[in-house]
């Protein structure tokens, strides 16, 4: 006997059962006498040998012995039997694996009856290992065990559990395919349909899947696997149709779990399904949710739910990309309108800033040069004061808008006598209205209830409306009425003016919109007055309405609620003091300057200037400008040397040209009735006037405007603000040129040469004047940067502070404003850098180019991310130079590469350097759209653009500025490119030497 007892001695353990871990112990302790195997000491040698092999192996193995295939197994196999351990030991295989017996019985018969082994790889089996049906995959072999006396006594099975590998590969394949399918989706519907298409290919993890979109309190079915290809459930029963709608207002059931998933933004298990919210951080409204049935043969454990979360993240990302693309498409459609609005804004605001600036700088310069002339100084200071008020009014209006945009305009509301307050404000214009031959009527009805207004805002509202009515009314009257109707008060400003043309009534309150090509008192204005009025009325919780008939007049009516229940309690003023501003005078003074007789009689003696005219008789100069102060100021400058004729618009100027035949015309561009371009066209088309020199006097700065003016046929283009000497020099030189032109037709060749020499001398003066003109770009850029920067700051703060409160539409508007401000600031800074790089004195120091590039990389973080760009740079040298200019150099080059990257390829920028003979050789390459090498010689020219403006933004100054910076450092820059493949910029900079001055 192998196993015997001898008194208190321990049992003798057979050698083949020694060791074997837990299963070795259990086999030893098991009572085998009750099985077909019988006592251990009767076991055949073949069984003993196989058991020894099994217990010593680390691979999961089980042995089935005898006709019942009594089960024995080792420690690694315990994970396979799961919850059936240790019960499965000693049981027939058909009992242990009853749930898969129909699958494995034919293979076991082949082994036991035919003495043939079998091998199966990754066999799909639904096994009840832990008390529930479970999806498993096994690779195993059944090998017959010969009996000691011949035949087959049993079998041994070697197992490999492939479940985790098969499921992992399947899920990875689904995620990979989903990523491919969702690439380049262009609409939410496409994302939904392609997601469902992908899930159809994985019925194991997605027995049924539906995508629902949210509309109010209802979830609406968008697509599902059942609609595409009805699949039976794993047990063969047909799937029920999913509901087309799911109400979300119910407090329990699936509605409760859907709301939990959307609210917490986390998956929720409901019965035998999972709810996956499709939401994105920073986006308030969900895209919808994916409702999927769970695999009935898998527990919804952490791994299974993790797979669902990864899938939901992919779908969410695709939705986000689609929304970004949709926003970009909307932005592209709006760019033309935004660009037009920007152009109008710059044109108007430039005119409005430069005209008063000219009238401030000129008189002050005169006063400084002629301090003893007290009467003239008082007159000049009067002009300066009026235009200072006007400039203050313009700036205050812009600041009001910035405060409204930033949400900082709350109001301080006081109970007022609305009729008396409105009448007092409107009466400020009585003298101007009556001086224009019109009448002002006040029709004040009784107001029995309290009316609360912010008196400062109300002053701006009434002054803007009455000023606007006066501007657009040439004859007749202006009537201001106050009426109470129920719990509302209406205040109307009614005029008998030109009215509003058909098609423009709905745009009258749009920002920067102006009614063009109409007969008005002045073309001056920014186009934001009525827009500001509407915003201020809204702050009062009121509304403004307008009615109009062309050529009959317009009526603007403000409707305010009475009482104070509609106003915030903390914004109600407790005192009786009425706040006022000093802006009333600015509105009235501006209105008075629109009158034809606003010009003063005669012109005082101007400051002494060099005698630039040598003609025996005085030249006649016609000055056309709708601004009275500008006519007065320029008139004082020119009247001593020339016979001056003035006109308030283009039509009047042309009539006076026919009458007086002036030697030169000095004209503004923006004028009522007929603008400067129209006047120029009529002059050039008239046979007797067409050779008359015409100088445009305009606030529209910029090379493109100058080219436009000269291209239209003007002889010269003078940008406001200008100096007295420059004006005189331009007028005198053009008069001389015109005189020379006339003499050429009459005199001999010798006289022509004499006049040519004289003209050359004058051209030298003009070159100097043109050099001075370059400085104006610097001044203009500084003037415009500050308001644009404030627009960016306040827009950015509003986006940061209220991103989760504002609607998507409001956020879209803010992003458009911020984008336009960025473009404006870029253009302004480009002009500023270009105009200052030559003349500005720069401090030099040792500049670490690595640090410069790191700073630029941080500053351009957003465009780098948007372009999916990578910036690679090796160790760069330290160069003696100006940090600001070197930063601008590499910023422009890197930004240029980002701007002209290819849409289908992630942008890659590489910067490398080497040092040779105290000179740094730096290469910057990219893989962008490139350019034809034949254009390399022009790429650094100012305002030269290789690509159209409508496709790529920019001023055409960036690379020109780069070349100036490199030259100032005593270096050189070259460009090379290949169309469609990329560009390369090669820069040579001395390591030491500092900055030199360009000539």
mmCIF file of N, CA and C in Angstrom, residues 361-381 603-609 633 636-637 640 724-725:
data_model
loop_
_atom_site.group_PDB
_atom_site.id
_atom_site.type_symbol
_atom_site.label_atom_id
_atom_site.label_comp_id
_atom_site.label_asym_id
_atom_site.label_seq_id
_atom_site.Cartn_x
_atom_site.Cartn_y
_atom_site.Cartn_z
ATOM 1 N N UNK A 361 -3.350 120.853 -33.431
ATOM 2 C CA UNK A 361 -1.913 121.025 -33.565
ATOM 3 C C UNK A 361 -1.560 122.313 -34.300
ATOM 4 N N UNK A 362 -2.286 122.613 -35.383
ATOM 5 C CA UNK A 362 -1.973 123.801 -36.174
ATOM 6 C C UNK A 362 -2.105 125.100 -35.400
ATOM 7 N N UNK A 363 -3.263 125.395 -34.823
ATOM 8 C CA UNK A 363 -3.389 126.650 -34.067
ATOM 9 C C UNK A 363 -2.402 126.754 -32.913
ATOM 10 N N UNK A 364 -2.156 125.651 -32.242
ATOM 11 C CA UNK A 364 -1.208 125.713 -31.121
ATOM 12 C C UNK A 364 0.183 126.044 -31.640
ATOM 13 N N UNK A 365 0.564 125.440 -32.786
ATOM 14 C CA UNK A 365 1.860 125.765 -33.383
ATOM 15 C C UNK A 365 1.936 127.245 -33.749
ATOM 16 N N UNK A 366 0.838 127.761 -34.302
ATOM 17 C CA UNK A 366 0.794 129.185 -34.654
ATOM 18 C C UNK A 366 0.988 130.051 -33.417
ATOM 19 N N UNK A 367 0.292 129.697 -32.344
ATOM 20 C CA UNK A 367 0.379 130.498 -31.117
ATOM 21 C C UNK A 367 1.787 130.501 -30.551
ATOM 22 N N UNK A 368 2.457 129.347 -30.656
ATOM 23 C CA UNK A 368 3.830 129.255 -30.135
ATOM 24 C C UNK A 368 4.774 130.128 -30.944
ATOM 25 N N UNK A 369 4.567 130.182 -32.247
ATOM 26 C CA UNK A 369 5.455 130.955 -33.117
ATOM 27 C C UNK A 369 5.113 132.442 -33.148
ATOM 28 N N UNK A 370 3.958 132.829 -32.604
ATOM 29 C CA UNK A 370 3.541 134.225 -32.669
ATOM 30 C C UNK A 370 2.890 134.626 -31.344
ATOM 31 N N UNK A 371 3.650 134.588 -30.240
ATOM 32 C CA UNK A 371 3.053 134.839 -28.928
ATOM 33 C C UNK A 371 2.592 136.275 -28.736
ATOM 34 N N UNK A 372 3.157 137.252 -29.483
ATOM 35 C CA UNK A 372 2.764 138.629 -29.237
ATOM 36 C C UNK A 372 1.432 138.980 -29.869
ATOM 37 N N UNK A 373 0.935 138.163 -30.787
ATOM 38 C CA UNK A 373 -0.313 138.472 -31.486
ATOM 39 C C UNK A 373 -1.473 137.933 -30.659
ATOM 40 N N UNK A 374 -1.855 138.657 -29.584
ATOM 41 C CA UNK A 374 -2.866 138.171 -28.639
ATOM 42 C C UNK A 374 -4.217 137.942 -29.293
ATOM 43 N N UNK A 375 -4.768 138.881 -30.117
ATOM 44 C CA UNK A 375 -6.094 138.622 -30.718
ATOM 45 C C UNK A 375 -6.111 137.352 -31.573
ATOM 46 N N UNK A 376 -5.074 137.200 -32.405
ATOM 47 C CA UNK A 376 -5.033 136.003 -33.231
ATOM 48 C C UNK A 376 -4.884 134.738 -32.389
ATOM 49 N N UNK A 377 -4.089 134.847 -31.323
ATOM 50 C CA UNK A 377 -3.930 133.685 -30.452
ATOM 51 C C UNK A 377 -5.252 133.286 -29.820
ATOM 52 N N UNK A 378 -6.046 134.289 -29.416
ATOM 53 C CA UNK A 378 -7.352 133.971 -28.828
ATOM 54 C C UNK A 378 -8.241 133.284 -29.854
ATOM 55 N N UNK A 379 -8.185 133.758 -31.094
ATOM 56 C CA UNK A 379 -8.997 133.147 -32.149
ATOM 57 C C UNK A 379 -8.557 131.708 -32.376
ATOM 58 N N UNK A 380 -7.235 131.516 -32.441
ATOM 59 C CA UNK A 380 -6.728 130.163 -32.662
ATOM 60 C C UNK A 380 -7.050 129.230 -31.496
ATOM 61 N N UNK A 381 -6.912 129.755 -30.296
ATOM 62 C CA UNK A 381 -7.232 128.918 -29.141
ATOM 63 C C UNK A 381 -8.712 128.585 -29.086
ATOM 64 N N UNK A 603 -9.808 136.770 -42.967
ATOM 65 C CA UNK A 603 -8.819 135.886 -42.382
ATOM 66 C C UNK A 603 -7.742 136.729 -41.738
ATOM 67 N N UNK A 604 -7.441 136.483 -40.492
ATOM 68 C CA UNK A 604 -6.388 137.234 -39.827
ATOM 69 C C UNK A 604 -5.027 136.909 -40.418
ATOM 70 N N UNK A 605 -4.080 137.762 -40.123
ATOM 71 C CA UNK A 605 -2.732 137.571 -40.640
ATOM 72 C C UNK A 605 -2.155 136.300 -40.050
ATOM 73 N N UNK A 606 -1.588 135.424 -40.911
ATOM 74 C CA UNK A 606 -1.017 134.173 -40.427
ATOM 75 C C UNK A 606 0.431 134.390 -40.028
ATOM 76 N N UNK A 607 1.049 133.394 -39.502
ATOM 77 C CA UNK A 607 2.409 133.525 -39.009
ATOM 78 C C UNK A 607 3.368 133.752 -40.177
ATOM 79 N N UNK A 608 4.482 134.448 -39.953
ATOM 80 C CA UNK A 608 5.426 134.731 -41.042
ATOM 81 C C UNK A 608 6.082 133.456 -41.542
ATOM 82 N N UNK A 609 6.098 133.279 -42.852
ATOM 83 C CA UNK A 609 6.679 132.106 -43.469
ATOM 84 C C UNK A 609 7.641 132.544 -44.554
ATOM 85 N N UNK A 633 -9.143 127.606 -40.548
ATOM 86 C CA UNK A 633 -7.736 127.418 -40.227
ATOM 87 C C UNK A 633 -6.863 127.436 -41.480
ATOM 88 N N UNK A 636 -6.701 130.886 -43.034
ATOM 89 C CA UNK A 636 -5.756 131.817 -42.402
ATOM 90 C C UNK A 636 -4.324 131.559 -42.875
ATOM 91 N N UNK A 637 -3.995 130.255 -43.096
ATOM 92 C CA UNK A 637 -2.642 129.922 -43.527
ATOM 93 C C UNK A 637 -2.354 130.369 -44.958
ATOM 94 N N UNK A 640 -2.825 135.048 -46.910
ATOM 95 C CA UNK A 640 -1.852 136.120 -47.089
ATOM 96 C C UNK A 640 -1.117 136.007 -48.422
ATOM 97 N N UNK A 724 2.040 123.412 -40.883
ATOM 98 C CA UNK A 724 1.800 124.606 -41.694
ATOM 99 C C UNK A 724 2.772 124.669 -42.870
ATOM 100 N N UNK A 725 4.053 124.434 -42.593
ATOM 101 C CA UNK A 725 5.060 124.535 -43.636
ATOM 102 C C UNK A 725 4.839 123.489 -44.727
#
